[in-house]
CSV table of C-alpha atoms in Angstrom, one decimal:
chain,number,residue,atom,x,y,z
A,24,UNK,CA,10.0,15.1,-10.7
A,25,UNK,CA,9.0,12.9,-7.7
A,26,UNK,CA,5.4,12.7,-6.4
A,27,UNK,CA,3.9,13.4,-3.0
A,28,UNK,CA,1.6,10.5,-2.1
A,29,UNK,CA,-1.1,10.1,0.5
A,30,UNK,CA,-2.4,6.6,1.1
A,31,UNK,CA,-5.6,5.8,2.8
A,32,UNK,CA,-6.4,2.4,4.3
A,33,UNK,CA,-10.2,2.4,3.9
A,34,UNK,CA,-10.7,-0.8,5.8
A,35,UNK,CA,-8.9,-3.9,7.0
A,36,UNK,CA,-11.8,-6.1,6.0
A,37,UNK,CA,-11.4,-8.4,3.0
A,38,UNK,CA,-13.4,-11.1,1.4
A,39,UNK,CA,-10.4,-13.0,0.1
A,40,UNK,CA,-7.6,-14.9,1.8
A,41,UNK,CA,-4.6,-14.5,-0.4
A,42,UNK,CA,-1.4,-16.5,0.5
A,43,UNK,CA,0.9,-13.7,-0.7
A,44,UNK,CA,-0.7,-10.7,1.0
A,45,UNK,CA,1.6,-8.6,3.0
A,46,UNK,CA,-1.1,-7.0,5.0
A,47,UNK,CA,-2.1,-10.0,7.1
A,48,UNK,CA,-5.4,-11.5,8.1
A,49,UNK,CA,-8.6,-9.6,7.6
A,50,UNK,CA,-9.6,-7.4,10.6
A,51,UNK,CA,-12.9,-5.9,11.4
A,52,UNK,CA,-11.5,-2.3,11.5
A,53,UNK,CA,-12.6,0.4,9.1
A,54,UNK,CA,-12.5,4.2,8.8
A,55,UNK,CA,-15.6,6.1,10.0
A,56,UNK,CA,-16.7,9.6,9.5
A,57,UNK,CA,-15.8,10.4,13.1
A,58,UNK,CA,-12.3,9.0,12.7
A,59,UNK,CA,-11.6,10.9,9.5
A,60,UNK,CA,-12.8,14.2,10.8
A,61,UNK,CA,-10.6,13.7,13.8
A,62,UNK,CA,-7.6,13.6,11.5
A,63,UNK,CA,-8.4,16.3,9.0
A,64,UNK,CA,-5.9,18.7,10.5
A,65,UNK,CA,-3.1,16.2,9.8
A,66,UNK,CA,-4.3,15.3,6.2
A,67,UNK,CA,-2.6,17.3,3.4
A,68,UNK,CA,-4.8,19.5,1.3
A,69,UNK,CA,-2.8,19.0,-1.9
A,70,UNK,CA,-1.0,15.8,-3.0
A,71,UNK,CA,0.1,14.4,-6.4
A,72,UNK,CA,-1.4,10.9,-5.7
A,73,UNK,CA,-4.3,9.9,-3.5
A,74,UNK,CA,-4.0,6.1,-3.1
A,75,UNK,CA,-7.0,4.2,-1.7
A,76,UNK,CA,-6.4,0.7,-0.5
A,77,UNK,CA,-7.4,-1.9,2.1
A,78,UNK,CA,-8.2,-4.7,2.9
A,79,UNK,CA,-10.7,-4.5,0.2
A,80,UNK,CA,-12.1,-1.0,-0.3
A,81,UNK,CA,-15.3,-2.3,-2.0
A,82,UNK,CA,-16.4,-4.4,0.9
A,83,UNK,CA,-19.7,-3.8,2.7
A,84,UNK,CA,-21.2,-2.4,-0.6
A,85,UNK,CA,-18.4,0.2,-0.9
A,86,UNK,CA,-19.9,2.0,2.2
A,87,UNK,CA,-16.6,2.7,3.8
A,88,UNK,CA,-15.1,4.0,0.6
A,89,UNK,CA,-18.0,6.4,0.0
A,90,UNK,CA,-18.0,7.6,3.6
A,91,UNK,CA,-14.3,8.3,3.5
A,92,UNK,CA,-14.5,10.3,0.2
A,93,UNK,CA,-17.5,12.3,1.4
A,94,UNK,CA,-15.4,13.7,4.2
A,95,UNK,CA,-12.2,14.1,2.1
A,96,UNK,CA,-13.8,15.7,-0.9
A,97,UNK,CA,-14.0,19.1,0.8
A,98,UNK,CA,-10.5,18.9,2.2
A,99,UNK,CA,-8.1,17.4,-0.4
A,100,UNK,CA,-7.2,17.8,-4.0
A,101,UNK,CA,-4.9,15.6,-6.0
A,102,UNK,CA,-3.4,15.3,-9.5
A,103,UNK,CA,-4.4,11.7,-9.7
A,104,UNK,CA,-6.1,8.9,-7.6
A,105,UNK,CA,-5.4,5.2,-7.4
A,106,UNK,CA,-8.0,2.7,-6.2
A,107,UNK,CA,-6.8,-0.8,-5.6
A,108,UNK,CA,-9.5,-3.6,-5.6
A,109,UNK,CA,-9.6,-7.3,-6.1
A,110,UNK,CA,-12.8,-6.6,-8.1
A,111,UNK,CA,-14.7,-9.6,-6.8
A,112,UNK,CA,-17.5,-7.9,-4.9
A,113,UNK,CA,-20.8,-6.6,-6.6
A,114,UNK,CA,-20.5,-3.1,-8.0
A,115,UNK,CA,-23.0,-0.9,-6.2
A,116,UNK,CA,-24.4,2.6,-6.6
A,117,UNK,CA,-22.1,3.6,-3.7
A,118,UNK,CA,-19.1,2.6,-5.8
A,119,UNK,CA,-20.1,4.8,-8.7
A,120,UNK,CA,-20.8,7.7,-6.2
A,121,UNK,CA,-17.3,7.2,-4.8
A,122,UNK,CA,-15.8,7.3,-8.3
A,123,UNK,CA,-17.8,10.5,-9.1
A,124,UNK,CA,-16.2,12.2,-6.0
A,125,UNK,CA,-12.7,11.0,-7.0
A,126,UNK,CA,-13.2,12.5,-10.5
A,127,UNK,CA,-14.1,15.8,-8.9
A,128,UNK,CA,-11.1,16.1,-6.7
A,129,UNK,CA,-8.5,14.8,-9.2
A,130,UNK,CA,-7.4,15.4,-12.7
A,131,UNK,CA,-7.2,11.7,-13.6
A,132,UNK,CA,-7.1,8.3,-11.9
A,133,UNK,CA,-6.7,4.6,-12.2
A,134,UNK,CA,-8.7,1.7,-10.9
A,135,UNK,CA,-6.2,-1.1,-10.4
A,136,UNK,CA,-7.6,-4.5,-10.3
A,137,UNK,CA,-5.6,-7.5,-9.0
A,138,UNK,CA,-5.1,-10.4,-11.5
A,139,UNK,CA,-2.1,-12.7,-10.7
A,140,UNK,CA,-1.5,-16.3,-9.7
A,141,UNK,CA,-2.3,-15.6,-6.1
A,142,UNK,CA,-5.5,-13.8,-6.7
A,143,UNK,CA,-6.7,-16.3,-9.3
A,144,UNK,CA,-6.3,-19.1,-6.6
A,145,UNK,CA,-8.1,-17.0,-4.0
A,146,UNK,CA,-10.9,-16.1,-6.4
A,147,UNK,CA,-11.4,-19.8,-7.3
A,148,UNK,CA,-11.5,-20.9,-3.7
A,149,UNK,CA,-14.0,-18.2,-2.8
A,150,UNK,CA,-16.1,-19.0,-5.8
A,151,UNK,CA,-16.1,-15.4,-7.1
A,152,UNK,CA,-14.7,-15.8,-10.6
A,153,UNK,CA,-18.0,-15.1,-12.3
A,154,UNK,CA,-18.6,-11.9,-10.3
A,155,UNK,CA,-15.0,-10.8,-11.1
A,156,UNK,CA,-15.5,-11.2,-14.9
A,157,UNK,CA,-18.9,-9.4,-14.7
A,158,UNK,CA,-17.4,-6.5,-12.9
A,159,UNK,CA,-14.5,-6.2,-15.3
A,160,UNK,CA,-16.9,-6.1,-18.3
A,161,UNK,CA,-19.0,-3.5,-16.6
A,162,UNK,CA,-16.2,-1.2,-15.6
A,163,UNK,CA,-14.4,-1.5,-18.9
A,164,UNK,CA,-17.6,-0.4,-20.6
A,165,UNK,CA,-17.8,2.8,-18.5
A,166,UNK,CA,-14.2,3.9,-17.7
A,167,UNK,CA,-11.0,3.9,-19.5
A,168,UNK,CA,-9.0,4.0,-16.3
A,169,UNK,CA,-9.4,0.3,-15.4
A,170,UNK,CA,-6.0,-1.3,-15.5
A,171,UNK,CA,-4.5,-4.7,-14.5
A,172,UNK,CA,-1.8,-4.9,-11.8
A,173,UNK,CA,0.8,-6.9,-13.6
A,174,UNK,CA,3.1,-7.8,-10.8
A,175,UNK,CA,3.9,-11.5,-10.6
A,176,UNK,CA,7.6,-12.4,-11.3
A,177,UNK,CA,9.1,-15.8,-11.0
A,178,UNK,CA,12.4,-15.6,-9.2
A,179,UNK,CA,13.0,-19.3,-8.8
A,180,UNK,CA,11.4,-22.5,-9.9
A,181,UNK,CA,8.0,-22.8,-8.1
A,182,UNK,CA,8.6,-19.7,-6.1
A,183,UNK,CA,6.5,-16.7,-7.2
A,184,UNK,CA,7.1,-13.2,-5.7
A,185,UNK,CA,5.3,-9.9,-6.2
A,186,UNK,CA,7.5,-7.6,-8.0
A,187,UNK,CA,5.4,-4.6,-7.3
A,188,UNK,CA,2.6,-4.8,-4.7
A,189,UNK,CA,1.9,-6.3,-1.3
A,190,UNK,CA,4.1,-9.3,-0.9
A,191,UNK,CA,5.3,-11.4,2.0
A,192,UNK,CA,8.2,-12.9,0.1
A,193,UNK,CA,10.2,-9.9,-0.9
A,194,UNK,CA,11.6,-7.1,1.3
A,195,UNK,CA,9.6,-4.0,0.8
A,196,UNK,CA,12.5,-1.7,0.2
A,197,UNK,CA,13.7,-3.8,-2.7
A,198,UNK,CA,10.8,-2.6,-4.9
A,199,UNK,CA,9.9,0.8,-3.3
A,200,UNK,CA,8.9,3.1,-6.1
A,201,UNK,CA,11.7,5.7,-6.8
A,202,UNK,CA,9.2,8.2,-8.2
A,203,UNK,CA,7.7,8.9,-4.8
A,204,UNK,CA,9.2,11.8,-3.0
A,205,UNK,CA,7.1,11.7,0.1
A,206,UNK,CA,4.5,9.2,1.3
A,207,UNK,CA,2.1,9.2,4.2
A,208,UNK,CA,-0.2,6.3,5.1
A,209,UNK,CA,-3.4,6.8,7.1
A,210,UNK,CA,-4.4,3.5,8.7
A,211,UNK,CA,-8.0,2.3,9.4
A,212,UNK,CA,-7.1,2.8,13.1
A,213,UNK,CA,-6.9,6.5,12.4
A,214,UNK,CA,-3.2,7.1,12.6
A,215,UNK,CA,-0.8,8.5,10.0
A,216,UNK,CA,2.5,6.8,9.4
A,217,UNK,CA,5.3,8.2,7.2
A,218,UNK,CA,6.6,6.0,4.5
A,219,UNK,CA,4.2,3.3,5.3
A,220,UNK,CA,2.1,2.2,2.3
A,221,UNK,CA,3.7,-1.2,1.9
A,222,UNK,CA,3.8,-2.3,5.5
A,223,UNK,CA,1.7,-5.1,7.1
A,224,UNK,CA,-1.0,-4.6,9.7
A,225,UNK,CA,1.4,-6.1,12.2
A,226,UNK,CA,4.2,-3.7,11.4
A,227,UNK,CA,1.8,-0.7,11.2
A,228,UNK,CA,0.4,-1.5,14.6
A,229,UNK,CA,3.9,-1.9,16.1
A,230,UNK,CA,4.5,1.7,15.1
A,231,UNK,CA,1.2,2.9,16.5
A,232,UNK,CA,1.6,1.0,19.8
A,233,UNK,CA,5.1,2.4,20.2
A,234,UNK,CA,3.6,5.9,20.0
A,235,UNK,CA,0.8,5.0,22.4
A,236,UNK,CA,3.4,3.6,24.9
A,237,UNK,CA,5.2,7.0,24.7
A,238,UNK,CA,1.9,8.8,25.3
A,239,UNK,CA,1.2,6.7,28.4
A,240,UNK,CA,4.7,7.4,29.7
A,241,UNK,CA,4.7,11.1,29.1
A,242,UNK,CA,1.1,12.2,29.6
A,243,UNK,CA,-0.1,9.6,32.0
A,244,UNK,CA,-2.7,6.8,31.9
A,245,UNK,CA,-5.8,8.9,32.2
A,246,UNK,CA,-5.0,10.9,29.1
A,247,UNK,CA,-3.0,8.2,27.5
A,248,UNK,CA,-3.8,5.0,25.7
A,249,UNK,CA,-7.2,4.2,27.2
A,250,UNK,CA,-8.4,7.8,26.8
A,251,UNK,CA,-7.4,7.8,23.1
A,252,UNK,CA,-9.2,4.4,22.5
A,253,UNK,CA,-12.4,5.8,24.0
A,254,UNK,CA,-12.2,8.8,21.7
A,255,UNK,CA,-11.3,6.8,18.6
A,256,UNK,CA,-13.3,3.6,18.9
């Protein structure tokens, strides 16, 4: 049986610069309480998987993650959650509060941490290996749901690709997960895109801007793009 999945891009901020990352460069854009409340009528109330991603969801002391979940906890229920993190930022009380909310709205969950050739290089360059190991020890001592994302596959000598994850070197459709029946992706810019979990910021924004162009053309400039920007940002 295939799953219904709702993905939430908590933020586009990230503390690492990974050469492989499909998303693109870090951007100073995050979900806010106002943005999420403005989208509640479009967010499903029941899903199989609630997938939380970024950027890096734990950035800014997990503040954006906790803010998002405090709004969603009264609205959505899921069978399981997935939280994807590079696990290189300090674990704060806000993080534990966020996990507590996730455990209330779901039956089970997984904290996926990234550990592959690309992330190891990025961690070393950023000088955060010590923090990463400390976080891993701490979380493994508390939760059983902490799991490694094993997703590096060598397809040719010297050329690594991501077999399952956010890669720039492999077409997305080649590893799209067959167990997913329906997937919606809520971006940090407060738009929902169908079938969009594994698309870059650039591609996501192309879809968003195409829709805004349509709004401008059909509704007019006053209630079009600039009006929406004032309301959302």
